[in-house]
Short mmCIF file of C-alpha atoms and ligand atoms in Angstrom, two decimals:
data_model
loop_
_atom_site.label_atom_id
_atom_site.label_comp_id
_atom_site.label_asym_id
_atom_site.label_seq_id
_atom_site.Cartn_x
_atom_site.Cartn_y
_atom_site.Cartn_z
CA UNK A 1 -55.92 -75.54 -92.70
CA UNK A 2 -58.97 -76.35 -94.36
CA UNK A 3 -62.18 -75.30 -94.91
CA UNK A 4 -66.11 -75.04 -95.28
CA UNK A 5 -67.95 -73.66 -98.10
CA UNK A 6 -72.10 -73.04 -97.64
CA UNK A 7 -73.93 -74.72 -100.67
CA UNK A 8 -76.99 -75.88 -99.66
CA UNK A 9 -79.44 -72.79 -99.88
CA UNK A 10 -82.29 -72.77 -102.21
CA UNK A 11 -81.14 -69.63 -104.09
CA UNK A 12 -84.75 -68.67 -104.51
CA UNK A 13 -83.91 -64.84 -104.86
CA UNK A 14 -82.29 -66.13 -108.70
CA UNK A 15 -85.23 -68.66 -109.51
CA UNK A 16 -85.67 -69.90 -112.28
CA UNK A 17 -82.19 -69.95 -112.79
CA UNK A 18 -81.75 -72.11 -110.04
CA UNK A 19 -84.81 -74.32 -110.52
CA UNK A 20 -82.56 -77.06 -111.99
CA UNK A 21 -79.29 -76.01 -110.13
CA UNK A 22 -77.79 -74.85 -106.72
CA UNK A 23 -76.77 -70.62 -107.26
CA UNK A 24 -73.45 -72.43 -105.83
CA UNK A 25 -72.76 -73.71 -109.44
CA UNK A 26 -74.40 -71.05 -111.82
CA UNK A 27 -72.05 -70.23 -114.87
CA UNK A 28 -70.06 -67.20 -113.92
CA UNK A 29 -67.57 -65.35 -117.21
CA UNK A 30 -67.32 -69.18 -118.47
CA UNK A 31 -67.26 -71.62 -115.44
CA UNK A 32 -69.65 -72.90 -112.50
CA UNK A 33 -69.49 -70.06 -109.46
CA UNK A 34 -67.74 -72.10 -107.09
CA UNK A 35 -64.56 -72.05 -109.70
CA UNK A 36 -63.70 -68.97 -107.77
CA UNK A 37 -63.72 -69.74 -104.09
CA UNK A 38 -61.46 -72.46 -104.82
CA UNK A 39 -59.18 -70.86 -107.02
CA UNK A 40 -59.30 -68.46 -103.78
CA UNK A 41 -58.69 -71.03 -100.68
CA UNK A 42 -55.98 -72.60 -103.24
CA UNK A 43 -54.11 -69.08 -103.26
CA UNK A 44 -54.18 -69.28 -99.43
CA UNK A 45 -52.92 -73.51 -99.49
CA UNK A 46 -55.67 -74.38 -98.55
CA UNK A 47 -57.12 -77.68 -100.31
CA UNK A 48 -59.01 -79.46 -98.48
CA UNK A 49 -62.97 -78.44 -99.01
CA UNK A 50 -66.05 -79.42 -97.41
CA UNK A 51 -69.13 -78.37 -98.97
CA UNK A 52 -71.90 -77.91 -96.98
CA UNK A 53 -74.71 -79.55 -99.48
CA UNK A 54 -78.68 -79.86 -99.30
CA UNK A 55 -80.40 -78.64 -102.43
CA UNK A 56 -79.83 -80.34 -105.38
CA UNK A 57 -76.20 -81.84 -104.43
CA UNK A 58 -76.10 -84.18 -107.00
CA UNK A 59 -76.02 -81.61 -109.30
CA UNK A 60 -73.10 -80.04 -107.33
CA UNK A 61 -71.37 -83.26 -106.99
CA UNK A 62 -71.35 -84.06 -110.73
CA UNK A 63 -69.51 -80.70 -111.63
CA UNK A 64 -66.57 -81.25 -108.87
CA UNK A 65 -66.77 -85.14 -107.89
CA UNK A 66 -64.04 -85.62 -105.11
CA UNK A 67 -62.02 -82.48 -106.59
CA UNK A 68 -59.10 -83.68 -108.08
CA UNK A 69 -59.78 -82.04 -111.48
CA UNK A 70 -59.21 -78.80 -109.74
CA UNK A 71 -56.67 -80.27 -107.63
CA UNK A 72 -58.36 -79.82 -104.29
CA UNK A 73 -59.84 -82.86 -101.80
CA UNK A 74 -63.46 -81.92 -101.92
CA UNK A 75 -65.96 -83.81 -98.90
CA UNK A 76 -70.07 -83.62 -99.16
CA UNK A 77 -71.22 -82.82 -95.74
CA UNK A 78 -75.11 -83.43 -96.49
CA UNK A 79 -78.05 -82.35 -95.06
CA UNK A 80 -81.38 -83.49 -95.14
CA UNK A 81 -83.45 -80.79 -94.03
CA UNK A 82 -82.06 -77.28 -94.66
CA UNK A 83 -80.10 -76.62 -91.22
CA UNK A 84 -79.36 -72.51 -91.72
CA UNK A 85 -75.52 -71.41 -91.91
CA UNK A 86 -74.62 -72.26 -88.44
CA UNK A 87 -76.44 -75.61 -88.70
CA UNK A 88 -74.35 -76.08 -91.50
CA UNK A 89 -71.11 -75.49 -90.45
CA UNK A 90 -71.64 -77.61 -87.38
CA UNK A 91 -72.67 -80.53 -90.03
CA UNK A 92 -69.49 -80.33 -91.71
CA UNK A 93 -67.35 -80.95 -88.67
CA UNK A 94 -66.33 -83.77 -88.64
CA UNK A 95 -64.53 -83.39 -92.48
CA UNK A 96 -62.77 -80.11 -90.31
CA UNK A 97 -61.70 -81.35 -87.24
CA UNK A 98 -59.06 -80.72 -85.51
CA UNK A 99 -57.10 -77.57 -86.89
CA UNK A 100 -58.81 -73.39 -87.28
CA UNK A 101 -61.12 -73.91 -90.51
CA UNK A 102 -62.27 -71.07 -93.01
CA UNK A 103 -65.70 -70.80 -93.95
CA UNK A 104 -66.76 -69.15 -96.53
CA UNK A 105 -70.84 -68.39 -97.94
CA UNK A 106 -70.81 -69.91 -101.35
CA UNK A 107 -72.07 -67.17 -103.07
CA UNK A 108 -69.73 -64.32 -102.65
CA UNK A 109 -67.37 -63.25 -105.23
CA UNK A 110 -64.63 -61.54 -103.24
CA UNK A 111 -60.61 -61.05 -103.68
CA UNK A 112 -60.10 -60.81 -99.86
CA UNK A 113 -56.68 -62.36 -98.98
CA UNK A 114 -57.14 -65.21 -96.77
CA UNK A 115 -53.81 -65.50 -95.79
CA UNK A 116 -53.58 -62.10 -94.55
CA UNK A 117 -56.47 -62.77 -92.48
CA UNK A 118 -55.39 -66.05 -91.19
CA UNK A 119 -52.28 -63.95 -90.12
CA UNK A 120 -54.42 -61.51 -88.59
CA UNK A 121 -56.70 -64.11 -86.42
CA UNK A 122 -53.48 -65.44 -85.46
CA UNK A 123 -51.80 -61.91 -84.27
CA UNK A 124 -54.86 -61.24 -82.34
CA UNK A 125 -55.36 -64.70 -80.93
CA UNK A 126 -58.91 -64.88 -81.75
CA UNK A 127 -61.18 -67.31 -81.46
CA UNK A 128 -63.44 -66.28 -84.23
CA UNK A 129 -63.05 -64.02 -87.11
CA UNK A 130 -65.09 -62.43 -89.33
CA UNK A 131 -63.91 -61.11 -92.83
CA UNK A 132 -66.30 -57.73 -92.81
CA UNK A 133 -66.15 -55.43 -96.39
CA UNK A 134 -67.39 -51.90 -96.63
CA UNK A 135 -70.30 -51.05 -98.87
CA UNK A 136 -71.69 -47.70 -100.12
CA UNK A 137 -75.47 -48.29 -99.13
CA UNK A 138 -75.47 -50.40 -95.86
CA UNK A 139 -78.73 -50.06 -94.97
CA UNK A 140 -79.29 -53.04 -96.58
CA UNK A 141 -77.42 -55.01 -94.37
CA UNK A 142 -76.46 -56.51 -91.09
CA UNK A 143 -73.33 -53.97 -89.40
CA UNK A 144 -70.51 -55.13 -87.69
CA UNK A 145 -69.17 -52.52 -85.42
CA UNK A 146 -65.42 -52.81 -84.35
CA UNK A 147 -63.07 -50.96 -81.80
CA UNK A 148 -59.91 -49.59 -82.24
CA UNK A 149 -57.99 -52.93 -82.34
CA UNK A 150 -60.83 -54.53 -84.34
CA UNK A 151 -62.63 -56.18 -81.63
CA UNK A 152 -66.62 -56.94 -82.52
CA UNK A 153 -67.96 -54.53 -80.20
CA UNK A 154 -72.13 -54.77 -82.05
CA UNK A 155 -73.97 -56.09 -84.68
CA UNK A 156 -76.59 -53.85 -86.19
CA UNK A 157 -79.12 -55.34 -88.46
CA UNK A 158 -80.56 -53.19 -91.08
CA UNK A 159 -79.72 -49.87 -89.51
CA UNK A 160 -81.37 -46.13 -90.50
CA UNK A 161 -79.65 -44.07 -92.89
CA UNK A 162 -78.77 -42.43 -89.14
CA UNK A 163 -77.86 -45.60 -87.80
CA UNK A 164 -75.37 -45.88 -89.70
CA UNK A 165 -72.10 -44.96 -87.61
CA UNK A 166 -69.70 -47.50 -90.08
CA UNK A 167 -69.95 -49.19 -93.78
CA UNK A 168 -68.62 -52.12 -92.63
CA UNK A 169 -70.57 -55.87 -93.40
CA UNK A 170 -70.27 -59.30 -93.11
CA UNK A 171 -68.69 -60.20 -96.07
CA UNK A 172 -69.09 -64.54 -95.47
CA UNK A 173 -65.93 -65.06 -94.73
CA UNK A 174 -65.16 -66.55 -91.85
CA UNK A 175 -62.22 -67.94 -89.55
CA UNK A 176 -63.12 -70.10 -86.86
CA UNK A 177 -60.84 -72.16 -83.94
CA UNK A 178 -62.19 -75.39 -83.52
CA UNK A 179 -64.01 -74.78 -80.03
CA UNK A 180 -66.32 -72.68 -82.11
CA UNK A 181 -68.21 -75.48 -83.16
CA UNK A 182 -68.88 -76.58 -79.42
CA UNK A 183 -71.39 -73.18 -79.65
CA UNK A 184 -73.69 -75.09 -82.65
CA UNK A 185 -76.20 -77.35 -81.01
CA UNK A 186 -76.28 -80.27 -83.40
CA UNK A 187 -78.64 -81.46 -86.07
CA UNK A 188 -80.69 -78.46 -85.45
CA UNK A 189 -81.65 -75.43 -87.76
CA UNK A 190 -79.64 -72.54 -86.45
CA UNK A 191 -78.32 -69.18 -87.67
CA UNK A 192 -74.31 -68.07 -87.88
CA UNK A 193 -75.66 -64.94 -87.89
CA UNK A 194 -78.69 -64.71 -85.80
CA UNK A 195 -77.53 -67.58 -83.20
CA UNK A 196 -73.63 -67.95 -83.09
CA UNK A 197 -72.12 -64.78 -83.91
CA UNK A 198 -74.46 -62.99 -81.26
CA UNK A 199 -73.41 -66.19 -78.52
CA UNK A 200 -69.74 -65.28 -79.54
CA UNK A 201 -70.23 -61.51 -78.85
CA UNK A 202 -72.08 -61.84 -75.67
CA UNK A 203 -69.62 -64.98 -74.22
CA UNK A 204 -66.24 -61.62 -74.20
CA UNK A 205 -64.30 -64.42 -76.10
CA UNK A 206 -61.90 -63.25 -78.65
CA UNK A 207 -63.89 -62.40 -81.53
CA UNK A 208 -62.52 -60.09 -84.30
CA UNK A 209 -63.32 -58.09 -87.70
CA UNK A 210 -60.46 -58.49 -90.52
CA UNK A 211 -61.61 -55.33 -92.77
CA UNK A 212 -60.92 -55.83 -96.61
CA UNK A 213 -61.42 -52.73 -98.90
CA UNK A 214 -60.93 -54.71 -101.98
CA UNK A 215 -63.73 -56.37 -104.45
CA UNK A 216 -66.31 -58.00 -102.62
CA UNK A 217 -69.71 -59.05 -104.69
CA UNK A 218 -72.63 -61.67 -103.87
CA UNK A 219 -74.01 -63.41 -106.70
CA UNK A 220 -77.62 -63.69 -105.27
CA UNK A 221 -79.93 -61.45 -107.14
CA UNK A 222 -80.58 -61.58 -110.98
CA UNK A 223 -79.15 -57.97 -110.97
CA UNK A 224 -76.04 -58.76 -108.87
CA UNK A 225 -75.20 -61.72 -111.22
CA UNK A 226 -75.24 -59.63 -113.95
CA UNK A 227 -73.09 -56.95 -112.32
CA UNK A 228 -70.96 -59.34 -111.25
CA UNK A 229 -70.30 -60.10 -115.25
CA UNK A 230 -69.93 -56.89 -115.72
CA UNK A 231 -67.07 -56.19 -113.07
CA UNK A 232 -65.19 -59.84 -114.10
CA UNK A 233 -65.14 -58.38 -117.77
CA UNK A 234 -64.03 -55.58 -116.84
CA UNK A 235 -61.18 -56.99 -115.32
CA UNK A 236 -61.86 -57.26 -111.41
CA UNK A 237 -60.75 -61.13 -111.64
CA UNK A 238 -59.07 -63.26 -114.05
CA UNK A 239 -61.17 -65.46 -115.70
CA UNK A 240 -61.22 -69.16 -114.65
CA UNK A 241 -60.71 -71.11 -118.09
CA UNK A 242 -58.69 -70.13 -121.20
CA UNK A 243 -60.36 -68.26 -123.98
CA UNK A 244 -58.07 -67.28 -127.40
CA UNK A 245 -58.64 -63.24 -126.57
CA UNK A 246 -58.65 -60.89 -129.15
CA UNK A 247 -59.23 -57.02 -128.38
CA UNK A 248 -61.20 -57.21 -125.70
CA UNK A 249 -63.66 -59.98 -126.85
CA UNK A 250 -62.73 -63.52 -125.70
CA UNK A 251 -63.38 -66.35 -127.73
CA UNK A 252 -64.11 -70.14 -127.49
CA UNK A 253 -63.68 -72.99 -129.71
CA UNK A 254 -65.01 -73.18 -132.47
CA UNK A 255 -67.04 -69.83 -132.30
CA UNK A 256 -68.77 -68.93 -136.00
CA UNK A 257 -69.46 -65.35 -137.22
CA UNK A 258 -71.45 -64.92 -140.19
CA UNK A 259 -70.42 -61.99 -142.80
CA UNK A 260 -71.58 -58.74 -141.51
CA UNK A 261 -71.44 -60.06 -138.00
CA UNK A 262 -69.97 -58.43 -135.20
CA UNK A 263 -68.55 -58.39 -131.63
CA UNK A 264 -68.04 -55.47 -129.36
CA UNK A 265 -65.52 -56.17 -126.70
CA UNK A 266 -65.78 -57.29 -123.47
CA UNK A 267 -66.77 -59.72 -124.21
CA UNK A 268 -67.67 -63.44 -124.12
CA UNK A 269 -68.10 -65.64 -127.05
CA UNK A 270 -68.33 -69.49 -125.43
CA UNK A 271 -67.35 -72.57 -127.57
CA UNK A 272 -69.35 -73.21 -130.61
CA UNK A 273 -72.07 -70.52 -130.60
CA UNK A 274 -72.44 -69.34 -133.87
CA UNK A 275 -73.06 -65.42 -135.06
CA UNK A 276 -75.15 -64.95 -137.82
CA UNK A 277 -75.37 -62.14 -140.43
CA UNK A 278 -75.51 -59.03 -139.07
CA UNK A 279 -75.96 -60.06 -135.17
CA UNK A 280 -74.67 -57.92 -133.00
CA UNK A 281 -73.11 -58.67 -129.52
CA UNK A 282 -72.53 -55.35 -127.70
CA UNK A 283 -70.27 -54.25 -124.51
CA UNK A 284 -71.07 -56.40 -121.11
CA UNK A 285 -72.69 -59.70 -123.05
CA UNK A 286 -71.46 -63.67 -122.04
CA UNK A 287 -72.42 -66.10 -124.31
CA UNK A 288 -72.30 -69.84 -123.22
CA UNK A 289 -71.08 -72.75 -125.01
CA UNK A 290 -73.92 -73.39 -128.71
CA UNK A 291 -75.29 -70.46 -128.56
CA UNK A 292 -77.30 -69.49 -131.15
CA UNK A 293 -77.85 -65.63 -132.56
CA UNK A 294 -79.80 -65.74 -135.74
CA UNK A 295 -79.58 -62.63 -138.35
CA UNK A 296 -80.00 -59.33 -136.62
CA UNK A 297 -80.02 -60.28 -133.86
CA UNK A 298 -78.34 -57.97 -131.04
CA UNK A 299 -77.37 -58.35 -127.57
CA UNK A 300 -75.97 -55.36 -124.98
CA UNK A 301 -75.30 -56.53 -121.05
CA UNK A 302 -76.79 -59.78 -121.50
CA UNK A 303 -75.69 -63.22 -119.80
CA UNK A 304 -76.60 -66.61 -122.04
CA UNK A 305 -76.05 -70.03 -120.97
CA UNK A 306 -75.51 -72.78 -123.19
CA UNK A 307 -77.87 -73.76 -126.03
CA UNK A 308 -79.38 -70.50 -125.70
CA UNK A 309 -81.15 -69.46 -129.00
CA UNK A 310 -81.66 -65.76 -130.19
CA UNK A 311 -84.61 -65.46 -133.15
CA UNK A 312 -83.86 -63.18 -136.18
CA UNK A 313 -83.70 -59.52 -135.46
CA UNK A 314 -83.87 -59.78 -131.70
CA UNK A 315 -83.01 -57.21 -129.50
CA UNK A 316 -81.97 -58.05 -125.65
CA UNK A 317 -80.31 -55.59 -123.02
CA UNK A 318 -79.60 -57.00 -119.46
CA UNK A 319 -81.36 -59.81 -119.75
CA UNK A 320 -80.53 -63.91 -117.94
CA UNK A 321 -80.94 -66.45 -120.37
CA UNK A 322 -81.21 -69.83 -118.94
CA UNK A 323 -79.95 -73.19 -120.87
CA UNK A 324 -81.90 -73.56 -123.98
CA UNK A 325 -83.73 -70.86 -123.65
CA UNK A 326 -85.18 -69.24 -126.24
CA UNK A 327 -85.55 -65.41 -126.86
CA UNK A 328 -88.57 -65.07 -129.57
CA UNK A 329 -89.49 -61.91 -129.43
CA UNK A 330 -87.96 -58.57 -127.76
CA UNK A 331 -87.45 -59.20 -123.71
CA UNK A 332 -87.63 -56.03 -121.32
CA UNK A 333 -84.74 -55.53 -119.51
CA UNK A 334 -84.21 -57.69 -116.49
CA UNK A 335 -86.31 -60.31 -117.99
CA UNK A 336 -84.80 -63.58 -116.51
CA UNK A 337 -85.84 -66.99 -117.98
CA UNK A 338 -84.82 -70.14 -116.78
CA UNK A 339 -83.61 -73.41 -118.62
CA UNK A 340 -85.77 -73.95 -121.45
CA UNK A 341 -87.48 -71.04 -121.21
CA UNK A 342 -89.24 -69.29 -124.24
CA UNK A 343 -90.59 -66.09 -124.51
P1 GTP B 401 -82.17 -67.19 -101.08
O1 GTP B 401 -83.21 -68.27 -101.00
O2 GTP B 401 -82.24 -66.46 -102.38
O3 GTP B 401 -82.13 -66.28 -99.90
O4 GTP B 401 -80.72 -67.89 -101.12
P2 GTP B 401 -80.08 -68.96 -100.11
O5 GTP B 401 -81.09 -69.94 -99.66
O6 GTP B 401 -78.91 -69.55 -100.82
O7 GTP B 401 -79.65 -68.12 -98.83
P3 GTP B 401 -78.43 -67.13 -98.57
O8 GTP B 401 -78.21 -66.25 -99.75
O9 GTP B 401 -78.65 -66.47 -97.29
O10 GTP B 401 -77.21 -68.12 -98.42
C1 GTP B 401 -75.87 -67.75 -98.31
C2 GTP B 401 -75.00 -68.98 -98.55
O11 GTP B 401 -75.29 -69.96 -97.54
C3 GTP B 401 -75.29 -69.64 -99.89
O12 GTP B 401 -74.08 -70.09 -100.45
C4 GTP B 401 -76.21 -70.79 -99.54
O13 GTP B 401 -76.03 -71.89 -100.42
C5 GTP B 401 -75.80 -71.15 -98.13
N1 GTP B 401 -76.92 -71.61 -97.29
C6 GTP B 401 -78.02 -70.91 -96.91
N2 GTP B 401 -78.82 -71.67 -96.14
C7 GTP B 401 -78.23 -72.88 -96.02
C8 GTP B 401 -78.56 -74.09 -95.36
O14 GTP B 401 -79.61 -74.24 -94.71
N3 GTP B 401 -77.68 -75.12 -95.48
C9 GTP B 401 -76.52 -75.02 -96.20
N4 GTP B 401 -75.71 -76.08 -96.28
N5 GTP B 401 -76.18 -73.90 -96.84
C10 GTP B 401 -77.01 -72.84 -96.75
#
């Protein structure tokens, strides 16, 4: 089997972060997001990738090249005008032909198990299947309504607090027969959601909801990257490159801590950053790789990227700092700035 992962949105909802970068490859607890969903399909055997690319895919392309550093077969399927997620899953056919493909969003963090879904599309003989995760507030999203043998029966966009018969969401995870693709009309924009999964519904063909109660998290909002820190430290995944742990904090190479200076597990300290006197990195906080906290300085719930610098006597809570960015005087919380920003 292989599959198709969406990476060609703009990501505007995290700008600036993403100014410079696709939210596909945004540092996540040490490496680029789409570490995960690999490490993911590879659990299920799956390693052959096509990424569905448009914004900024060079950027994408230098991180994984053809994939073999990660030990997957990775294809660019680009596009030159954004074509929406069903547009972009019909773009990447041709790198998919042939066998059932799994597409996934490229910005969800989630531990479904693909293999127990493939073995579910399979049991049901489906022709489309939809990994759907329940959520505590759903009212924020699209419904997917299911009968007893987990048949799509609706879709239910942004429903009422009334409305709300079921919890259960599209989670972007998807399992698709190749006929599927004969529903895309080429080379056009067009929605999965909106467009396809609708046509599916409407054409009675097999179409099914695998429901996953396990972690399920997208990455698309400066406060949902954060959390999403939050819940990898606190153990929800295993962290995609080796750090030398100690208590709870996990350290890179080469890390530097002044006298007097001290780290408060979980943690993140990446490669090189240096502590000095008397800074102070609290619960929740990722450092990148030459970071920078000068004396004083203290961070709670915080996310820096690389080359980030922290001025003397600083204090940040919950704040995104992008590369090089520098932190000058005391941010609010939720202040986001991207690379190079100073403030
Ligand atoms: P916002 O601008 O913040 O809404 O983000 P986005 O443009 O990435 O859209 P959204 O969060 O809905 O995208 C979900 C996933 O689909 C992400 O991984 C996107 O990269 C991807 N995606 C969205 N639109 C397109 C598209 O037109 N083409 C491709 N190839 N991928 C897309």
């Amino acid at each position: 089997m292989k599959a198709i992962i969406l990476v060609g949105g703009q990501g505007t909802r995290l700008r600036p972060l993403t100014d410079h970068i696709p939210k596909n490859i945004v540092p996540l607890c040490g490496a680029p997001f789409l570490h995960y969903p690999i490490a993911q399909l590879k659990k299920a055997g799956i390693k052959e990738i096509a990424f569905s690319v448009g914004y900024k895919p060079q950027a994408i392309r230098k991180v994984y090249g053809d994939g073999r550093k990660l030990g997957v077969k990775i294809h660019y399927a680009l596009e030159k005008e954004p074509l929406g997620t069903g547009g972009a899953i019909k773009n990447a056919e041709r790198f998919v032909k042939g066998s059932p493909v799994v597409v996934l969003n490229g910005d969800i963090l989630t531990d479904l198990p693909l293999k127990k879904m493939i073995a579910f599309h399979q049991r049901k003989k489906s022709k489309a299947t939809l990994g759907l995760v329940r959520v505590e507030d759903s009212t924020a999203y699209g419904l997917v309504l299911l009968d007893k043998g987990g048949r799509i029966t609706r879709f239910l966009e942004k429903p009422t607090r009334e409305e709300s018969v079921t919890d259960t969401i599209n989670a972007g995870v998807y399992l698709f027969e190749p006929s599927v693709f004969d529903l895309i009309p080429p080379k056009v924009n067009y929605s999965a959601e909106r467009g396809l999964f609708p046509g599916l519904l409407e054409s009675k063909a097999p179409f099914y909801g695998y429901v996953w109660g396990g972690y399920w998290q997208d990455i698309g909002t400066p406060r949902k990257y954060l959390t999403t820190h939050w819940d990898i430290l606190k153990g929800a995944f295993p962290l995609p490159v080796k750090f030398r742990k100690k208590g709870q904090v996990y350290f890179g190479k080469g890390v530097r801590l002044a006298k007097g200076a001290r780290v408060t597990g979980p943690a993140i300290i990446g490669d090189g950053s240096i502590l000095e006197a008397g800074a102070q990195i609290r619960p929740y906080t990722v450092l990148g790789a030459g970071c920078r906290v000068k004396a004083g300085g203290t961070l709670s719930k915080s996310v820096l990227w690389d080359g980030v610098l922290v001025a003397p006597g600083i204090h940040l809570e919950e704040v995104v700092l992008g590369q090089k960015a520098q932190a000058l005087s005391n941010l609010p919380k939720g202040t986001v700035l991207g690379d190079g920003g100073r403030m």
